[in-house]
Amino acid sequence: MIAELGHAALWLAAALALLQLVGGALALRGGEADGITGLARPAAVLQGGLAGFAFFALLYVFAVTDLSVKLVAANSHSLKPLIFKLSGAWGNHEGSMLLWVTVMALAGGLIAAVERRLPENTMQATLAAQGFVALGFYAFLLLSSNPFERLPEPAMEGLGLNPLLQDIGLALHPPTLYFGYVGLSVAFSFAVGAMLTRSVTPDFARAMRPWVLGAWVFLTLGITAGSYWAYYELGWGGWWFWDPVENASLMPWLAATALLHSVSVLASRDALRVWTIMLGVVAFSMSMLGTFLVRSGVLTSVHAFAVDPERGSFILALLAIYIGGALLLFALRASSISEGERFAVASREGALVFNNVMLSAILAVVLLGTLYPLLTEAFDVRVSVGPPYFNPVSAIFTIPMLLAMAVGPLLRWRGDSWARISKELALIAALVIAGLIFFALFEGGALLPLLGLAIAVMLAVASFLPLRGRNLKRLPIAVWGMVIAHFGIAVALFGMASESAFSTERLAALEVGQSATVGPWEVELASVQPVAGPNWTAIEGRMLASYRDGEAQPIAPQSRNFWAPAQQTTESVLLTRWNGQLYAVMGNEANDGRWQLRLWWKPFVTFIWYGGMLVALGGVLAIIGRVQQDLKRRSIRRMGAVRRADMGTV
């Protein structure tokens, strides 16, 4: 019964999305919101509640393993731990799309309930656009991917969940990314609403900014968690593999980063209007494109979700309608949107525009590298594009962007002179040169990683230069957010460059009692034992690992065999120190009785994810600071209105 209620809630939510679209469109046409035209806001709130109920219903049927529901039977098993039963609700095509539309509906309801800064016609246009986007996803779920479909007869047992997905990291990774994707859908709706009413103002940017910031924070967390999961669960041993599915989440983040800077300039300086609108459309386009690539089956990846060209065509049609329509609207209205206040090249706005251009170029590099194999396959030519393309080509644009990131916060708004910050520029140049010489002399290695290390050190120092001479106690929280986010980029870059420059790998075949060394570690294979879990069996290698002849620490990597579904996985072991990680993977038994082991020593690799968390923390602080500023601004406006009213009475 709960499945039928969830299905009915989805139909009602779709009807409300249609009402939201019609009401918002009529209000936009008539300029007032009363009668049916005044229903857009309550329809959005109710739609959010119904979509939330539908997702709760799906969680329930997974929690109780209701094997009469087709989706549960195909993606769960009665013996799975509860956390993986619940994560199975979004670890498949239908459930993840329901999660997507639920978050979108809840976001639309929140906008309708709390947003009062925009002119009413812009607000109605934004709600109409949000309803239009949601309606397409409801149609997709109800007509093509119903998550509540019943089986003619309940299954005796479920088929289980992909063992690669039975991990706490990946249980949390998709919802985090979806919050980011949906935040960008809200930014897209704001952009469409502003284009329809030609109201691209600082107030519009202030309304849009928290959603962009929130989306950017969730995307940062999702990408950080996803890269760590791929690092330890897939056994790749690399922090970024340039896998197409990884790229599908990186592209929206790049666009969102550029959008975040543009919308901040528009909110505070009334500039970069066209940039903001264009990036609002591009960022959501990348979210839709990523969804299409992951779910259409056109890409080959170990963690692509669905191989279904029919449903992929549905998403492609939505992509064409939404993005094609928005780009057409942008082409028609761009000439009527002024760029706003002017600024000099040597200004903070100028540095932000330069960074936006570089971010857009990196986005184009990743997009081309991801799609190129698909384009050549259409001509029956199979090619693969990997690190030899992505690393050097993206570095051409990443290095200037990082240098501008160090210099930009030192410049004044509107206009500045290079002479005023000449000492800081000299310090930045000296740090890069000194760092390059230091790492080259003491560690050696390829040019690109060494350059990355030198720039990371420079950027870490430059991140705090804007604080010089300022009263730290009175510094706005948003400025702290910028400083910490930029410092986080430096920390992550240091980890990436260190891993690339100094990692060592050892492939060994050992008998029990033998040892192998990798970097400063010595690893002894003490024994090999069979072990069993709730839905798997494994061969476990019990080892003793010693760092520079220190005390031995036990580690136990496993080679697991799941039976529902039948699949073999490797469970690596990570031994973490402040200066890096030992990474150990258990292999198979060779014919001569020796066991295969793969060992890595990765200096400072954890800095990659520490940096990612710092970047997200900076974003959270920026949200808190901006919300505080907006509340203070509203309070001042209210007080001014009260005083004017009192004066009028007198």
XYZ file of C-alpha atoms in Angstrom:
650
model
C 0.000 0.000 0.000
C 2.826 2.409 0.818
C 4.203 1.966 -2.703
C 0.834 2.901 -4.215
C 0.641 5.969 -1.944
C 4.129 7.010 -3.053
C 3.131 6.588 -6.701
C -0.034 8.663 -6.174
C 1.989 11.368 -4.420
C 4.247 11.564 -7.469
C 1.267 12.094 -9.794
C -0.148 14.809 -7.517
C 3.259 16.493 -7.297
C 3.456 16.477 -11.106
C 0.016 18.088 -11.326
C 1.133 20.778 -8.888
C 4.283 21.388 -10.941
C 1.988 21.984 -13.941
C -0.153 24.347 -11.855
C 3.006 26.147 -10.711
C 4.081 26.562 -14.335
C 0.682 27.823 -15.506
C 0.139 30.109 -12.499
C 3.614 31.621 -12.767
C 3.293 32.118 -16.524
C -0.127 33.797 -16.221
C 1.129 36.041 -13.416
C 4.086 36.998 -15.581
C 1.767 37.804 -18.478
C -0.735 39.753 -16.391
C 1.767 41.338 -14.036
C -0.278 40.477 -10.913
C -0.614 37.375 -8.778
C -4.206 36.733 -7.748
C -6.758 33.989 -8.500
C -5.090 31.079 -10.299
C -2.044 33.272 -10.909
C -1.534 33.490 -7.160
C -1.303 29.704 -6.767
C 2.297 29.327 -7.914
C 3.770 29.817 -4.444
C 1.409 27.428 -2.529
C 1.641 24.898 -5.380
C 5.449 24.890 -5.064
C 5.258 24.348 -1.292
C 2.729 21.490 -1.599
C 4.706 19.929 -4.424
C 7.786 19.815 -2.179
C 5.800 18.046 0.557
C 4.346 15.431 -1.818
C 7.685 14.685 -3.475
C 9.237 14.307 -0.007
C 6.490 11.831 0.940
C 7.088 9.821 -2.267
C 10.801 9.521 -1.469
C 10.002 8.527 2.134
C 7.747 5.782 0.724
C 10.622 4.481 -1.389
C 12.947 4.459 1.638
C 10.316 2.475 3.560
C 9.884 -0.282 0.936
C 13.680 -0.651 0.783
C 14.016 -0.687 4.596
C 11.475 -3.541 4.952
C 12.770 -5.279 1.771
C 9.349 -5.341 0.105
C 10.174 -7.839 -2.655
C 6.876 -7.246 -4.423
C 8.313 -3.912 -5.634
C 10.361 -4.492 -8.793
C 13.031 -1.929 -7.886
C 13.619 -3.482 -4.441
C 13.861 -6.994 -5.853
C 16.405 -5.843 -8.431
C 18.582 -3.786 -6.088
C 18.337 -5.166 -2.560
C 18.627 -8.341 -0.518
C 17.189 -9.334 2.851
C 20.684 -9.999 4.317
C 22.109 -6.568 3.588
C 22.883 -4.236 6.503
C 20.190 -1.567 7.007
C 22.406 1.334 5.893
C 22.980 -0.336 2.522
C 19.288 -1.255 2.216
C 18.510 2.464 2.566
C 21.320 3.599 0.271
C 20.031 1.051 -2.253
C 17.016 3.359 -2.636
C 19.192 5.849 -4.534
C 21.873 3.413 -5.732
C 19.954 2.722 -8.949
C 18.498 4.602 -11.883
C 14.868 5.082 -10.772
C 15.610 5.844 -7.123
C 18.348 8.332 -7.895
C 16.067 10.212 -10.287
C 13.349 10.294 -7.609
C 15.935 11.703 -5.193
C 16.841 14.325 -7.815
C 13.231 15.483 -8.322
C 12.539 15.377 -4.567
C 15.427 17.699 -3.766
C 14.375 19.955 -6.638
C 10.774 20.105 -5.379
C 11.875 20.813 -1.797
C 14.148 23.596 -3.049
C 11.310 25.096 -5.098
C 9.021 24.976 -2.051
C 11.649 26.707 0.067
C 12.085 29.485 -2.508
C 8.338 30.024 -2.659
C 8.059 30.130 1.128
C 10.940 32.430 2.059
C 12.118 34.489 -0.915
C 10.730 38.039 -0.787
C 13.559 40.144 -2.242
C 12.745 39.756 -5.922
C 10.074 41.791 -7.732
C 6.901 39.668 -7.815
C 6.925 39.234 -11.599
C 10.528 37.951 -11.501
C 9.604 35.629 -8.634
C 6.627 34.239 -10.567
C 8.779 33.739 -13.661
C 11.372 31.920 -11.550
C 8.715 29.618 -10.044
C 7.281 28.967 -13.517
C 10.748 27.985 -14.779
C 11.291 25.745 -11.733
C 7.906 24.104 -12.323
C 8.753 23.549 -15.993
C 12.051 21.842 -15.160
C 10.423 19.679 -12.460
C 7.570 18.698 -14.791
C 9.994 17.121 -17.250
C 11.564 14.987 -14.515
C 8.137 13.903 -13.205
C 7.214 12.856 -16.751
C 10.468 10.917 -16.959
C 9.741 9.090 -13.697
C 6.045 8.392 -14.291
C 6.243 7.426 -17.952
C 9.662 5.799 -18.214
C 11.201 4.971 -14.815
C 8.477 4.281 -12.244
C 10.240 3.411 -8.943
C 7.058 1.924 -7.419
C 6.236 -0.653 -10.112
C 4.972 -3.950 -8.657
C 5.966 -7.433 -9.791
C 3.163 -9.835 -10.837
C 4.434 -12.153 -8.067
C 6.759 -11.135 -5.191
C 10.330 -12.376 -5.628
C 11.641 -15.056 -3.257
C 14.821 -13.013 -2.690
C 16.376 -9.834 -4.041
C 19.273 -9.707 -6.462
C 21.301 -7.443 -4.149
C 23.219 -4.230 -4.679
C 26.394 -3.822 -6.703
C 29.153 -4.641 -4.159
C 31.107 -1.588 -5.259
C 28.206 0.545 -4.028
C 28.058 -1.185 -0.615
C 30.337 1.351 0.976
C 29.537 4.178 3.367
C 31.432 6.648 1.165
C 29.332 5.925 -1.892
C 26.159 5.699 0.204
C 26.580 9.435 0.917
C 28.246 10.495 -2.352
C 25.198 10.576 -4.719
C 22.879 12.560 -2.394
C 25.629 15.122 -1.856
C 26.149 15.550 -5.578
C 22.414 15.788 -6.202
C 22.069 18.626 -3.721
C 24.698 20.390 -5.813
C 23.034 19.611 -9.131
C 19.642 20.752 -7.878
C 21.099 23.939 -6.436
C 22.286 24.718 -9.949
C 18.782 24.032 -11.283
C 17.531 26.759 -8.926
C 20.221 29.135 -10.218
C 19.087 28.250 -13.734
C 15.472 29.088 -12.871
C 16.553 32.412 -11.379
C 18.516 33.177 -14.558
C 15.530 32.336 -16.785
C 13.211 34.412 -14.585
C 15.567 37.405 -14.755
C 15.888 37.092 -18.543
C 12.110 36.918 -19.001
C 11.549 40.077 -16.947
C 14.828 41.803 -17.944
C 15.517 42.290 -14.255
C 19.208 41.418 -13.830
C 19.899 43.462 -10.725
C 21.969 43.176 -7.517
C 18.798 42.062 -5.686
C 18.434 39.230 -8.190
C 22.054 38.260 -7.542
C 21.577 38.363 -3.754
C 18.590 36.030 -4.074
C 20.529 33.679 -6.343
C 23.843 33.703 -4.447
C 22.965 31.432 -1.458
C 21.749 28.740 -3.869
C 24.904 28.924 -5.944
C 27.057 28.856 -2.817
C 25.104 25.925 -1.398
C 25.305 24.009 -4.682
C 29.030 24.687 -4.897
C 29.626 23.453 -1.327
C 27.690 20.231 -1.930
C 29.427 19.645 -5.258
C 32.790 20.173 -3.559
C 31.931 17.679 -0.817
C 30.500 15.205 -3.327
C 33.527 15.329 -5.598
C 35.905 15.065 -2.631
C 34.055 12.047 -1.227
C 33.733 10.473 -4.685
C 37.426 10.812 -5.488
C 38.368 9.257 -2.126
C 35.919 6.393 -2.721
C 37.367 5.742 -6.180
C 40.853 5.920 -4.662
C 40.371 3.205 -2.047
C 37.382 1.145 -3.235
C 38.191 0.673 -6.920
C 41.806 -0.185 -6.157
C 43.060 2.306 -8.727
C 45.472 3.829 -6.226
C 45.095 7.190 -7.958
C 43.177 10.168 -6.621
C 41.795 11.208 -10.025
C 41.493 8.826 -12.943
C 39.867 11.154 -15.498
C 37.121 8.566 -15.705
C 34.140 9.910 -17.721
C 31.823 9.616 -14.723
C 34.293 11.530 -12.552
C 34.496 14.200 -15.260
C 30.695 14.385 -15.353
C 30.722 15.766 -11.799
C 33.828 17.923 -12.280
C 32.342 19.921 -15.173
C 29.390 21.388 -13.197
C 31.805 22.249 -10.371
C 34.031 24.234 -12.742
C 31.042 26.131 -14.119
C 29.624 26.675 -10.607
C 32.968 28.081 -9.423
C 32.925 30.669 -12.214
C 29.243 31.423 -11.546
C 29.911 31.856 -7.830
C 32.459 34.603 -8.478
C 30.280 36.342 -11.084
C 27.169 36.399 -8.922
C 29.160 37.808 -5.989
C 30.441 40.672 -8.147
C 26.929 41.373 -9.441
C 25.505 41.345 -5.902
C 28.073 43.727 -4.441
C 29.283 45.802 -7.443
C 26.469 45.568 -10.026
C 28.821 44.285 -12.738
C 29.190 41.081 -14.835
C 25.453 40.824 -15.536
C 25.770 38.936 -18.821
C 28.478 36.666 -17.402
C 26.199 35.748 -14.486
C 23.228 34.897 -16.683
C 25.326 32.917 -19.148
C 27.092 30.933 -16.412
C 23.739 30.211 -14.715
C 22.639 28.496 -17.918
C 25.984 26.767 -18.534
C 26.275 25.391 -14.984
C 22.887 23.667 -15.135
C 23.671 22.515 -18.680
C 26.704 20.679 -17.316
C 24.545 19.061 -14.609
C 22.086 17.825 -17.228
C 24.868 16.696 -19.545
C 26.519 14.793 -16.692
C 23.220 13.093 -15.888
C 22.775 12.104 -19.513
C 26.331 10.739 -19.800
C 26.073 8.663 -16.602
C 22.602 7.258 -17.207
C 22.278 6.848 -20.950
C 24.807 4.052 -21.338
C 26.797 5.981 -23.963
C 29.842 5.924 -21.655
C 31.765 2.907 -20.458
C 32.708 3.229 -16.807
C 32.882 0.987 -13.777
C 30.338 3.137 -11.959
C 28.001 4.345 -14.699
C 24.476 3.672 -13.444
C 22.290 2.571 -16.289
C 22.788 1.174 -19.743
C 19.489 2.135 -21.309
C 19.550 4.085 -24.585
C 15.748 4.587 -24.467
C 15.811 6.389 -21.135
C 19.007 8.134 -22.183
C 17.101 9.525 -25.172
C 14.448 10.852 -22.774
C 17.108 12.732 -20.784
C 18.677 13.958 -24.029
C 15.295 15.359 -25.059
C 14.971 17.156 -21.701
C 18.497 18.487 -22.143
C 17.637 19.834 -25.581
C 14.404 21.444 -24.398
C 15.765 23.079 -21.255
C 19.199 24.124 -22.400
C 18.266 24.824 -26.009
C 15.345 26.956 -24.851
C 17.476 28.829 -22.298
C 20.244 29.469 -24.843
C 17.663 30.730 -27.355
C 16.224 33.039 -24.696
C 19.739 34.205 -23.848
C 20.439 34.943 -27.515
C 17.213 36.970 -27.766
C 17.685 38.913 -24.521
C 21.472 39.259 -24.145
C 21.584 42.470 -26.181
C 19.057 44.071 -23.815
C 21.049 43.193 -20.692
C 23.687 45.814 -19.989
C 26.991 44.667 -18.537
C 26.528 46.964 -15.520
C 29.166 49.103 -13.856
C 32.444 49.378 -15.740
C 35.839 48.543 -14.241
C 39.518 48.709 -15.153
C 41.551 45.716 -16.277
C 43.754 46.133 -13.179
C 40.953 45.610 -10.656
C 39.478 42.783 -8.633
C 36.657 42.475 -11.161
C 39.263 42.219 -13.938
C 41.015 39.360 -12.107
C 37.680 37.585 -11.615
C 36.849 37.880 -15.307
C 40.272 36.440 -16.162
C 39.665 33.551 -13.774
C 36.233 32.945 -15.301
C 37.804 32.752 -18.750
C 40.402 30.255 -17.495
C 37.764 28.156 -15.717
C 35.672 28.133 -18.887
C 38.719 27.000 -20.881
C 39.418 24.163 -18.416
C 35.754 23.180 -18.654
C 36.070 23.062 -22.442
C 39.210 20.890 -22.150
C 37.460 18.381 -19.879
C 34.294 18.410 -22.000
C 36.228 17.798 -25.211
C 38.304 15.004 -23.671
C 35.174 13.325 -22.300
C 33.122 13.527 -25.497
C 35.886 12.946 -28.047
C 35.843 9.109 -27.753
C 32.068 9.216 -28.356
C 32.502 11.372 -31.451
C 35.165 9.119 -32.950
C 33.122 6.008 -32.135
C 30.374 7.405 -34.350
C 32.872 6.979 -37.222
C 33.790 3.464 -36.035
C 37.127 4.622 -34.617
C 37.813 3.722 -30.979
C 40.180 5.941 -29.005
C 40.724 6.545 -25.293
C 41.596 9.886 -23.744
C 43.412 9.897 -20.406
C 46.027 11.667 -18.279
C 48.509 12.294 -21.161
C 45.873 14.648 -22.622
C 44.085 15.993 -19.536
C 47.084 16.788 -17.324
C 49.227 18.988 -19.615
C 46.361 20.615 -21.568
C 44.366 21.583 -18.478
C 47.607 22.807 -16.829
C 47.979 25.427 -19.608
C 44.930 27.193 -18.189
C 45.109 26.078 -14.541
C 48.504 27.646 -13.812
C 47.540 31.198 -14.956
C 44.252 30.818 -13.062
C 46.080 29.939 -9.830
C 48.445 32.894 -10.264
C 45.465 35.222 -10.797
C 43.790 33.709 -7.733
C 46.801 34.760 -5.664
C 46.867 38.309 -7.087
C 43.138 39.097 -7.468
C 42.202 39.493 -3.768
C 45.044 42.034 -3.372
C 43.514 44.396 -5.968
C 40.903 47.044 -5.225
C 37.433 47.097 -6.740
C 36.792 49.224 -9.879
C 40.433 50.113 -10.555
C 43.905 49.786 -9.119
C 47.567 50.074 -10.103
C 50.121 47.277 -10.275
C 52.642 49.585 -8.595
C 50.578 49.665 -5.385
C 50.923 45.894 -4.921
C 54.429 45.581 -6.370
C 55.875 44.236 -3.078
C 53.241 41.516 -2.884
C 53.814 40.629 -6.550
C 57.556 40.362 -5.900
C 56.890 38.099 -2.901
C 54.600 35.851 -4.977
C 57.188 35.561 -7.777
C 59.984 34.861 -5.274
C 57.957 32.101 -3.602
C 57.311 30.363 -6.906
C 60.964 30.509 -7.979
C 62.299 29.518 -4.545
C 59.826 26.664 -4.259
C 60.694 25.372 -7.714
C 64.423 25.409 -6.949
C 63.919 23.806 -3.522
C 61.816 20.887 -4.722
C 64.012 20.355 -7.803
C 67.218 20.256 -5.734
C 66.024 18.092 -2.861
C 63.472 15.771 -4.439
C 63.792 15.817 -8.215
C 60.871 14.792 -10.404
C 58.936 15.921 -13.478
C 58.429 19.631 -14.222
C 54.642 19.787 -13.883
C 54.407 18.289 -10.358
C 57.342 20.455 -9.195
C 55.647 23.546 -10.584
C 52.467 22.471 -8.816
C 54.326 22.194 -5.493
C 55.903 25.642 -5.913
C 52.556 27.263 -6.816
C 50.853 25.494 -3.899
C 53.334 27.001 -1.429
C 52.948 30.439 -3.043
C 49.137 30.230 -3.035
C 49.070 29.118 0.620
C 50.996 32.262 1.611
C 49.102 34.551 -0.795
C 45.750 33.335 0.564
C 46.411 35.193 3.816
C 47.918 38.382 2.315
C 44.480 40.113 2.055
C 44.285 39.953 5.888
C 47.437 42.032 6.352
C 46.775 45.335 8.169
C 43.103 44.549 8.845
C 41.320 44.187 12.187
C 40.761 40.436 12.277
C 38.062 40.660 14.972
C 35.894 42.887 12.753
C 36.587 41.030 9.534
C 33.349 39.836 7.836
C 32.808 36.082 7.991
C 32.488 35.970 4.191
C 36.076 37.242 3.854
C 37.253 34.443 6.155
C 35.368 32.070 3.886
C 37.250 33.336 0.823
C 40.609 33.052 2.602
C 39.972 29.499 3.833
C 38.616 28.355 0.456
C 41.686 29.686 -1.368
C 43.956 28.120 1.256
C 42.100 24.834 0.768
C 42.864 24.968 -2.968
C 46.566 25.392 -2.069
C 46.453 22.428 0.330
C 44.705 20.209 -2.228
C 47.156 21.249 -4.954
C 50.079 20.379 -2.654
C 48.618 16.916 -2.137
C 48.029 16.371 -5.872
C 51.527 17.481 -6.829
C 53.170 15.439 -4.042
C 51.275 12.300 -5.024
C 52.262 12.793 -8.669
C 55.917 13.582 -7.922
C 56.904 11.261 -5.107
C 54.661 8.161 -5.080
C 56.405 4.802 -5.183
C 54.820 1.463 -6.121
C 55.848 -2.121 -5.443
C 54.352 -5.267 -6.960
C 55.378 -8.294 -4.895
C 54.739 -12.041 -4.773
C 55.338 -13.281 -1.206
C 55.177 -16.513 0.708
C 53.913 -16.360 4.285
C 56.722 -14.983 6.445
C 58.395 -12.970 3.647
C 58.614 -9.160 3.488
C 58.623 -6.392 0.856
C 59.597 -2.735 1.083
C 57.942 0.306 -0.490
C 59.272 3.782 0.268
C 60.034 3.951 4.003
C 57.690 0.983 4.781
C 58.477 -2.710 5.271
C 55.492 -5.049 4.992
C 55.579 -8.687 6.180
C 52.919 -11.212 5.112
C 52.182 -12.948 8.454
C 49.315 -15.232 7.358
C 46.435 -15.664 4.921
C 43.015 -16.506 6.391
C 39.462 -17.064 5.054
C 36.873 -14.740 6.650
C 33.131 -14.147 6.154
C 30.795 -11.143 6.363
C 26.990 -10.751 6.242
C 26.797 -11.264 2.453
C 30.349 -12.096 1.395
C 33.378 -14.346 1.987
C 36.986 -13.248 1.590
C 40.639 -14.145 1.609
C 42.318 -11.848 4.136
C 46.052 -11.161 4.112
C 47.247 -10.447 7.656
C 50.356 -8.290 7.511
C 52.687 -6.310 9.745
C 53.746 -2.887 8.432
C 56.721 -0.976 9.910
C 57.617 2.665 9.145
C 61.421 3.216 9.178
C 62.032 0.209 11.463
C 59.432 1.458 13.941
C 56.772 -0.536 15.763
C 54.911 -2.978 13.511
C 51.234 -2.232 12.866
C 48.742 -4.917 11.740
C 46.881 -4.434 8.441
C 44.494 -6.844 6.676
C 43.505 -6.169 3.034
C 40.910 -8.545 1.597
C 39.867 -10.067 -1.680
C 36.084 -10.442 -1.289
C 33.543 -12.597 -3.099
C 29.897 -11.457 -2.925
C 27.146 -13.937 -3.776
C 24.215 -11.518 -4.304
C 25.139 -10.540 -6.965
C 28.185 -12.741 -7.580
C 31.181 -10.424 -7.882
C 34.784 -10.226 -6.667
C 36.146 -6.997 -5.165
C 39.371 -5.909 -3.504
C 39.194 -4.176 -0.127
C 42.347 -2.132 0.192
C 43.903 -1.041 3.471
C 45.149 2.508 4.057
C 47.638 3.183 6.850
C 47.676 6.936 7.358
C 50.462 9.085 8.814
C 50.682 12.883 8.857
C 53.028 12.754 5.834
C 51.205 10.238 3.627
C 49.543 6.859 3.266
C 50.613 3.261 2.833
C 48.150 1.680 0.377
C 47.977 -2.137 0.315
C 45.904 -4.419 -1.938
C 45.628 -8.215 -1.638
C 45.857 -10.156 -4.908
C 45.385 -13.781 -5.900
C 47.491 -16.846 -5.116
C 50.054 -17.711 -7.785
C 50.718 -21.264 -8.971
C 53.856 -21.570 -6.809
C 51.958 -20.785 -3.574
C 53.030 -17.134 -3.308
C 50.488 -14.355 -2.824
C 50.369 -11.258 -5.002
C 50.513 -7.918 -3.197
C 50.376 -4.368 -4.546
C 51.847 -1.690 -2.288
C 52.088 2.105 -2.677
C 53.674 4.823 -0.565
C 51.947 8.127 -1.319
C 53.512 11.136 0.447
C 50.998 13.843 1.498
C 48.197 12.319 -0.593
C 45.681 12.990 2.211
C 46.216 16.723 1.720
C 44.042 16.408 -1.408
C 40.959 15.602 0.653
C 41.886 17.830 3.596
C 42.068 20.635 1.023
C 38.674 19.683 -0.391
C 37.110 19.878 3.053
C 38.743 23.272 3.673
C 37.312 24.553 0.383
C 33.844 23.380 1.430
C 34.310 24.958 4.882
C 35.183 28.247 3.198
C 31.949 28.008 1.221
C 29.915 27.348 4.379
C 31.456 30.404 6.082
C 30.679 32.484 2.989
C 27.025 31.376 3.149
C 26.799 32.303 6.841
C 28.424 35.672 6.188
C 26.169 36.499 3.222
C 23.011 35.487 5.085
C 24.066 37.699 8.006
C 24.607 40.615 5.623
C 21.222 40.077 3.960
C 19.413 39.909 7.315
C 21.161 43.080 8.466
C 20.231 44.806 5.191
C 16.569 43.766 5.598
C 16.542 44.979 9.209
C 17.887 48.396 8.154
C 15.248 48.632 5.412
C 12.464 47.762 7.869
C 13.691 50.336 10.375
C 13.871 52.951 7.629
C 10.320 52.130 6.544
C 9.049 52.405 10.142
C 10.739 55.778 10.605
C 9.339 57.088 7.328
C 5.878 55.922 8.395
C 6.263 57.623 11.792
C 7.382 60.856 10.147
C 4.389 60.701 7.801
C 2.044 60.263 10.773
C 3.543 63.263 12.550
